[in-house]
mmCIF file with all atom_site columns, C-alpha atoms in Angstrom:
data_model
loop_
_atom_site.group_PDB
_atom_site.id
_atom_site.type_symbol
_atom_site.label_atom_id
_atom_site.label_alt_id
_atom_site.label_comp_id
_atom_site.label_asym_id
_atom_site.label_entity_id
_atom_site.label_seq_id
_atom_site.pdbx_PDB_ins_code
_atom_site.Cartn_x
_atom_site.Cartn_y
_atom_site.Cartn_z
_atom_site.occupancy
_atom_site.B_iso_or_equiv
_atom_site.pdbx_formal_charge
_atom_site.auth_seq_id
_atom_site.auth_comp_id
_atom_site.auth_asym_id
_atom_site.auth_atom_id
_atom_site.pdbx_PDB_model_num
ATOM 1   C CA . MET K 1 1   ? 0.022  -0.008 0.017   1.00 0.00 ? 1   MET K CA 1
ATOM 2   C CA . LYS K 1 2   ? 1.409  3.380  -1.012  1.00 0.00 ? 2   LYS K CA 1
ATOM 3   C CA . PRO K 1 3   ? 1.540  6.294  1.435   1.00 0.00 ? 3   PRO K CA 1
ATOM 4   C CA . LEU K 1 4   ? -1.416 8.702  1.232   1.00 0.00 ? 4   LEU K CA 1
ATOM 5   C CA . LEU K 1 5   ? 0.438  11.591 -0.294  1.00 0.00 ? 5   LEU K CA 1
ATOM 6   C CA . HIS K 1 6   ? 2.977  9.590  -2.424  1.00 0.00 ? 6   HIS K CA 1
ATOM 7   C CA . ASP K 1 7   ? 2.207  11.604 -5.607  1.00 0.00 ? 7   ASP K CA 1
ATOM 8   C CA . LEU K 1 8   ? 2.627  15.007 -3.987  1.00 0.00 ? 8   LEU K CA 1
ATOM 9   C CA . LEU K 1 9   ? 5.734  17.254 -4.470  1.00 0.00 ? 9   LEU K CA 1
ATOM 10  C CA . VAL K 1 10  ? 6.283  19.836 -1.800  1.00 0.00 ? 10  VAL K CA 1
ATOM 11  C CA . VAL K 1 11  ? 8.940  22.551 -1.956  1.00 0.00 ? 11  VAL K CA 1
ATOM 12  C CA . GLU K 1 12  ? 9.879  23.982 1.385   1.00 0.00 ? 12  GLU K CA 1
ATOM 13  C CA . LEU K 1 13  ? 11.487 27.520 1.589   1.00 0.00 ? 13  LEU K CA 1
ATOM 14  C CA . ALA K 1 14  ? 11.199 27.653 5.343   1.00 0.00 ? 14  ALA K CA 1
ATOM 15  C CA . SER K 1 15  ? 13.413 27.535 8.347   1.00 0.00 ? 15  SER K CA 1
ATOM 16  C CA . VAL K 1 16  ? 13.321 27.359 12.133  1.00 0.00 ? 16  VAL K CA 1
ATOM 17  C CA . LEU K 1 17  ? 10.152 25.639 13.313  1.00 0.00 ? 17  LEU K CA 1
ATOM 18  C CA . ALA K 1 18  ? 6.692  26.175 11.921  1.00 0.00 ? 18  ALA K CA 1
ATOM 19  C CA . GLY K 1 19  ? 7.532  25.776 8.182   1.00 0.00 ? 19  GLY K CA 1
ATOM 20  C CA . PRO K 1 20  ? 9.846  22.785 8.590   1.00 0.00 ? 20  PRO K CA 1
ATOM 21  C CA . ASP K 1 21  ? 7.289  21.105 10.873  1.00 0.00 ? 21  ASP K CA 1
ATOM 22  C CA . VAL K 1 22  ? 4.598  21.464 8.165   1.00 0.00 ? 22  VAL K CA 1
ATOM 23  C CA . GLY K 1 23  ? 7.092  20.074 5.615   1.00 0.00 ? 23  GLY K CA 1
ATOM 24  C CA . MET K 1 24  ? 7.782  17.126 7.921   1.00 0.00 ? 24  MET K CA 1
ATOM 25  C CA . PHE K 1 25  ? 4.077  16.447 8.216   1.00 0.00 ? 25  PHE K CA 1
ATOM 26  C CA . PHE K 1 26  ? 3.868  16.127 4.416   1.00 0.00 ? 26  PHE K CA 1
ATOM 27  C CA . ALA K 1 27  ? 6.990  13.862 4.378   1.00 0.00 ? 27  ALA K CA 1
ATOM 28  C CA . GLU K 1 28  ? 5.494  11.611 7.034   1.00 0.00 ? 28  GLU K CA 1
ATOM 29  C CA . MET K 1 29  ? 2.433  11.225 4.898   1.00 0.00 ? 29  MET K CA 1
ATOM 30  C CA . GLY K 1 30  ? 4.540  10.123 1.880   1.00 0.00 ? 30  GLY K CA 1
ATOM 31  C CA . ALA K 1 31  ? 5.010  13.336 -0.054  1.00 0.00 ? 31  ALA K CA 1
ATOM 32  C CA . LYS K 1 32  ? 8.384  14.087 -1.671  1.00 0.00 ? 32  LYS K CA 1
ATOM 33  C CA . VAL K 1 33  ? 9.622  17.196 0.186   1.00 0.00 ? 33  VAL K CA 1
ATOM 34  C CA . ILE K 1 34  ? 12.439 19.297 -1.268  1.00 0.00 ? 34  ILE K CA 1
ATOM 35  C CA . LYS K 1 35  ? 13.824 21.622 1.414   1.00 0.00 ? 35  LYS K CA 1
ATOM 36  C CA . ILE K 1 36  ? 15.651 24.578 -0.129  1.00 0.00 ? 36  ILE K CA 1
ATOM 37  C CA . GLU K 1 37  ? 18.227 25.933 2.310   1.00 0.00 ? 37  GLU K CA 1
ATOM 38  C CA . ASN K 1 38  ? 20.271 29.138 2.181   1.00 0.00 ? 38  ASN K CA 1
ATOM 39  C CA . LYS K 1 39  ? 23.658 28.352 0.661   1.00 0.00 ? 39  LYS K CA 1
ATOM 40  C CA . LYS K 1 40  ? 25.103 31.618 2.087   1.00 0.00 ? 40  LYS K CA 1
ATOM 41  C CA . THR K 1 41  ? 24.485 30.478 5.670   1.00 0.00 ? 41  THR K CA 1
ATOM 42  C CA . GLN K 1 42  ? 25.356 26.802 5.091   1.00 0.00 ? 42  GLN K CA 1
ATOM 43  C CA . GLY K 1 43  ? 21.723 25.869 5.376   1.00 0.00 ? 43  GLY K CA 1
ATOM 44  C CA . ASP K 1 44  ? 18.900 26.274 7.894   1.00 0.00 ? 44  ASP K CA 1
ATOM 45  C CA . VAL K 1 45  ? 20.189 28.109 10.952  1.00 0.00 ? 45  VAL K CA 1
ATOM 46  C CA . THR K 1 46  ? 18.791 25.371 13.186  1.00 0.00 ? 46  THR K CA 1
ATOM 47  C CA . ARG K 1 47  ? 21.480 22.971 11.924  1.00 0.00 ? 47  ARG K CA 1
ATOM 48  C CA . LYS K 1 48  ? 23.697 24.674 14.545  1.00 0.00 ? 48  LYS K CA 1
ATOM 49  C CA . TRP K 1 49  ? 21.081 25.037 17.467  1.00 0.00 ? 49  TRP K CA 1
ATOM 50  C CA . LYS K 1 50  ? 22.652 22.565 19.919  1.00 0.00 ? 50  LYS K CA 1
ATOM 51  C CA . THR K 1 51  ? 21.302 21.814 23.368  1.00 0.00 ? 51  THR K CA 1
ATOM 52  C CA . PRO K 1 52  ? 23.851 22.419 26.176  1.00 0.00 ? 52  PRO K CA 1
ATOM 53  C CA . SER K 1 53  ? 24.545 18.705 26.421  1.00 0.00 ? 53  SER K CA 1
ATOM 54  C CA . GLU K 1 54  ? 24.727 18.022 22.648  1.00 0.00 ? 54  GLU K CA 1
ATOM 55  C CA . LYS K 1 55  ? 28.149 17.205 21.197  1.00 0.00 ? 55  LYS K CA 1
ATOM 56  C CA . GLU K 1 56  ? 29.392 18.374 17.835  1.00 0.00 ? 56  GLU K CA 1
ATOM 57  C CA . ASN K 1 57  ? 27.986 16.186 15.130  1.00 0.00 ? 57  ASN K CA 1
ATOM 58  C CA . ALA K 1 58  ? 30.162 15.192 12.194  1.00 0.00 ? 58  ALA K CA 1
ATOM 59  C CA . ALA K 1 59  ? 27.117 15.376 9.891   1.00 0.00 ? 59  ALA K CA 1
ATOM 60  C CA . GLY K 1 60  ? 26.575 18.996 10.852  1.00 0.00 ? 60  GLY K CA 1
ATOM 61  C CA . VAL K 1 61  ? 23.018 18.630 12.169  1.00 0.00 ? 61  VAL K CA 1
ATOM 62  C CA . THR K 1 62  ? 21.596 18.968 15.587  1.00 0.00 ? 62  THR K CA 1
ATOM 63  C CA . ALA K 1 63  ? 18.813 16.958 17.248  1.00 0.00 ? 63  ALA K CA 1
ATOM 64  C CA . TYR K 1 64  ? 16.567 20.031 16.902  1.00 0.00 ? 64  TYR K CA 1
ATOM 65  C CA . PHE K 1 65  ? 17.192 20.225 13.182  1.00 0.00 ? 65  PHE K CA 1
ATOM 66  C CA . SER K 1 66  ? 16.734 16.504 12.725  1.00 0.00 ? 66  SER K CA 1
ATOM 67  C CA . SER K 1 67  ? 13.418 16.533 14.666  1.00 0.00 ? 67  SER K CA 1
ATOM 68  C CA . VAL K 1 68  ? 11.622 18.555 12.011  1.00 0.00 ? 68  VAL K CA 1
ATOM 69  C CA . ASN K 1 69  ? 13.637 17.880 8.868   1.00 0.00 ? 69  ASN K CA 1
ATOM 70  C CA . TRP K 1 70  ? 13.975 14.136 8.503   1.00 0.00 ? 70  TRP K CA 1
ATOM 71  C CA . ASN K 1 71  ? 12.834 12.351 5.345   1.00 0.00 ? 71  ASN K CA 1
ATOM 72  C CA . LYS K 1 72  ? 13.368 15.407 3.146   1.00 0.00 ? 72  LYS K CA 1
ATOM 73  C CA . THR K 1 73  ? 15.752 16.109 0.275   1.00 0.00 ? 73  THR K CA 1
ATOM 74  C CA . HIS K 1 74  ? 17.935 19.062 1.291   1.00 0.00 ? 74  HIS K CA 1
ATOM 75  C CA . LEU K 1 75  ? 19.350 21.330 -1.394  1.00 0.00 ? 75  LEU K CA 1
ATOM 76  C CA . LEU K 1 76  ? 21.496 24.468 -0.907  1.00 0.00 ? 76  LEU K CA 1
ATOM 77  C CA . TYR K 1 77  ? 20.750 27.503 -3.097  1.00 0.00 ? 77  TYR K CA 1
ATOM 78  C CA . ASP K 1 78  ? 21.351 31.202 -2.992  1.00 0.00 ? 78  ASP K CA 1
ATOM 79  C CA . LEU K 1 79  ? 18.214 33.039 -4.109  1.00 0.00 ? 79  LEU K CA 1
ATOM 80  C CA . SER K 1 80  ? 20.300 36.041 -5.081  1.00 0.00 ? 80  SER K CA 1
ATOM 81  C CA . ASP K 1 81  ? 22.328 34.018 -7.513  1.00 0.00 ? 81  ASP K CA 1
ATOM 82  C CA . LYS K 1 82  ? 20.677 33.937 -11.016 1.00 0.00 ? 82  LYS K CA 1
ATOM 83  C CA . ASN K 1 83  ? 21.492 30.224 -11.669 1.00 0.00 ? 83  ASN K CA 1
ATOM 84  C CA . ASP K 1 84  ? 20.390 29.135 -8.257  1.00 0.00 ? 84  ASP K CA 1
ATOM 85  C CA . TYR K 1 85  ? 17.210 31.212 -8.511  1.00 0.00 ? 85  TYR K CA 1
ATOM 86  C CA . HIS K 1 86  ? 16.333 29.520 -11.822 1.00 0.00 ? 86  HIS K CA 1
ATOM 87  C CA . ALA K 1 87  ? 16.959 26.067 -10.266 1.00 0.00 ? 87  ALA K CA 1
ATOM 88  C CA . VAL K 1 88  ? 14.619 26.938 -7.397  1.00 0.00 ? 88  VAL K CA 1
ATOM 89  C CA . MET K 1 89  ? 11.986 28.177 -9.831  1.00 0.00 ? 89  MET K CA 1
ATOM 90  C CA . GLU K 1 90  ? 12.261 24.871 -11.713 1.00 0.00 ? 90  GLU K CA 1
ATOM 91  C CA . TRP K 1 91  ? 11.432 22.981 -8.522  1.00 0.00 ? 91  TRP K CA 1
ATOM 92  C CA . ILE K 1 92  ? 8.577  25.347 -7.820  1.00 0.00 ? 92  ILE K CA 1
ATOM 93  C CA . SER K 1 93  ? 7.190  24.884 -11.375 1.00 0.00 ? 93  SER K CA 1
ATOM 94  C CA . LYS K 1 94  ? 6.891  21.148 -10.668 1.00 0.00 ? 94  LYS K CA 1
ATOM 95  C CA . ALA K 1 95  ? 5.578  21.470 -7.130  1.00 0.00 ? 95  ALA K CA 1
ATOM 96  C CA . ASP K 1 96  ? 2.045  20.872 -5.882  1.00 0.00 ? 96  ASP K CA 1
ATOM 97  C CA . VAL K 1 97  ? 2.615  22.775 -2.652  1.00 0.00 ? 97  VAL K CA 1
ATOM 98  C CA . LEU K 1 98  ? 5.080  25.505 -1.660  1.00 0.00 ? 98  LEU K CA 1
ATOM 99  C CA . ILE K 1 99  ? 5.800  26.179 2.061   1.00 0.00 ? 99  ILE K CA 1
ATOM 100 C CA . VAL K 1 100 ? 7.411  29.544 2.970   1.00 0.00 ? 100 VAL K CA 1
ATOM 101 C CA . ASN K 1 101 ? 8.172  31.629 6.000   1.00 0.00 ? 101 ASN K CA 1
ATOM 102 C CA . PHE K 1 102 ? 10.133 34.556 4.704   1.00 0.00 ? 102 PHE K CA 1
ATOM 103 C CA . LYS K 1 103 ? 11.055 37.595 6.735   1.00 0.00 ? 103 LYS K CA 1
ATOM 104 C CA . PRO K 1 104 ? 8.590  40.453 5.956   1.00 0.00 ? 104 PRO K CA 1
ATOM 105 C CA . GLY K 1 105 ? 9.287  41.704 2.408   1.00 0.00 ? 105 GLY K CA 1
ATOM 106 C CA . ASP K 1 106 ? 11.679 38.918 1.366   1.00 0.00 ? 106 ASP K CA 1
ATOM 107 C CA . ASP K 1 107 ? 8.944  37.156 -0.534  1.00 0.00 ? 107 ASP K CA 1
ATOM 108 C CA . LYS K 1 108 ? 8.589  40.146 -2.850  1.00 0.00 ? 108 LYS K CA 1
ATOM 109 C CA . LYS K 1 109 ? 12.329 40.830 -2.868  1.00 0.00 ? 109 LYS K CA 1
ATOM 110 C CA . PHE K 1 110 ? 12.944 37.306 -4.338  1.00 0.00 ? 110 PHE K CA 1
ATOM 111 C CA . ARG K 1 111 ? 9.705  37.388 -6.471  1.00 0.00 ? 111 ARG K CA 1
ATOM 112 C CA . LEU K 1 112 ? 8.438  34.467 -4.497  1.00 0.00 ? 112 LEU K CA 1
ATOM 113 C CA . ASP K 1 113 ? 5.283  36.029 -3.158  1.00 0.00 ? 113 ASP K CA 1
ATOM 114 C CA . TYR K 1 114 ? 1.849  34.503 -3.551  1.00 0.00 ? 114 TYR K CA 1
ATOM 115 C CA . VAL K 1 115 ? 0.584  36.926 -6.214  1.00 0.00 ? 115 VAL K CA 1
ATOM 116 C CA . SER K 1 116 ? 3.650  36.496 -8.461  1.00 0.00 ? 116 SER K CA 1
ATOM 117 C CA . LEU K 1 117 ? 3.724  32.778 -8.243  1.00 0.00 ? 117 LEU K CA 1
ATOM 118 C CA . GLN K 1 118 ? 0.001  32.263 -8.563  1.00 0.00 ? 118 GLN K CA 1
ATOM 119 C CA . LYS K 1 119 ? 0.105  34.053 -11.950 1.00 0.00 ? 119 LYS K CA 1
ATOM 120 C CA . LYS K 1 120 ? 2.803  31.633 -13.278 1.00 0.00 ? 120 LYS K CA 1
ATOM 121 C CA . TYR K 1 121 ? 1.622  28.495 -11.508 1.00 0.00 ? 121 TYR K CA 1
ATOM 122 C CA . PRO K 1 122 ? -2.168 28.560 -10.850 1.00 0.00 ? 122 PRO K CA 1
ATOM 123 C CA . HIS K 1 123 ? -2.007 24.938 -9.712  1.00 0.00 ? 123 HIS K CA 1
ATOM 124 C CA . LEU K 1 124 ? 0.356  25.733 -6.889  1.00 0.00 ? 124 LEU K CA 1
ATOM 125 C CA . ILE K 1 125 ? -0.858 25.683 -3.266  1.00 0.00 ? 125 ILE K CA 1
ATOM 126 C CA . TYR K 1 126 ? 1.006  28.393 -1.436  1.00 0.00 ? 126 TYR K CA 1
ATOM 127 C CA . GLY K 1 127 ? 1.315  28.144 2.307   1.00 0.00 ? 127 GLY K CA 1
#
């Protein structure tokens, strides 16, 4: 028996907690989740959020990061780089769902706001 959401492609442009948690829900239900991380910062900032008792991990991930990002494909892109931006847009063009949690104004700065993307990809669910 296939997982419930096995045909769904989710692109996640989110970090810290709420966005990645939603992405993990989709992954748990069988969706393919592509987590786009910021290449400039070596990925989601929570990769470095260690608990006081947590030792340095050779894989570069913390327990916190792992708790909301498992079962995803992780890709590093710089949205200000033209080639990286086009690669991200290629993923978005194929996606069924896009999860974002940009800082105020960054969605428009990167032309990844709901209005802009809805015009290009009317099938896309934007959350």
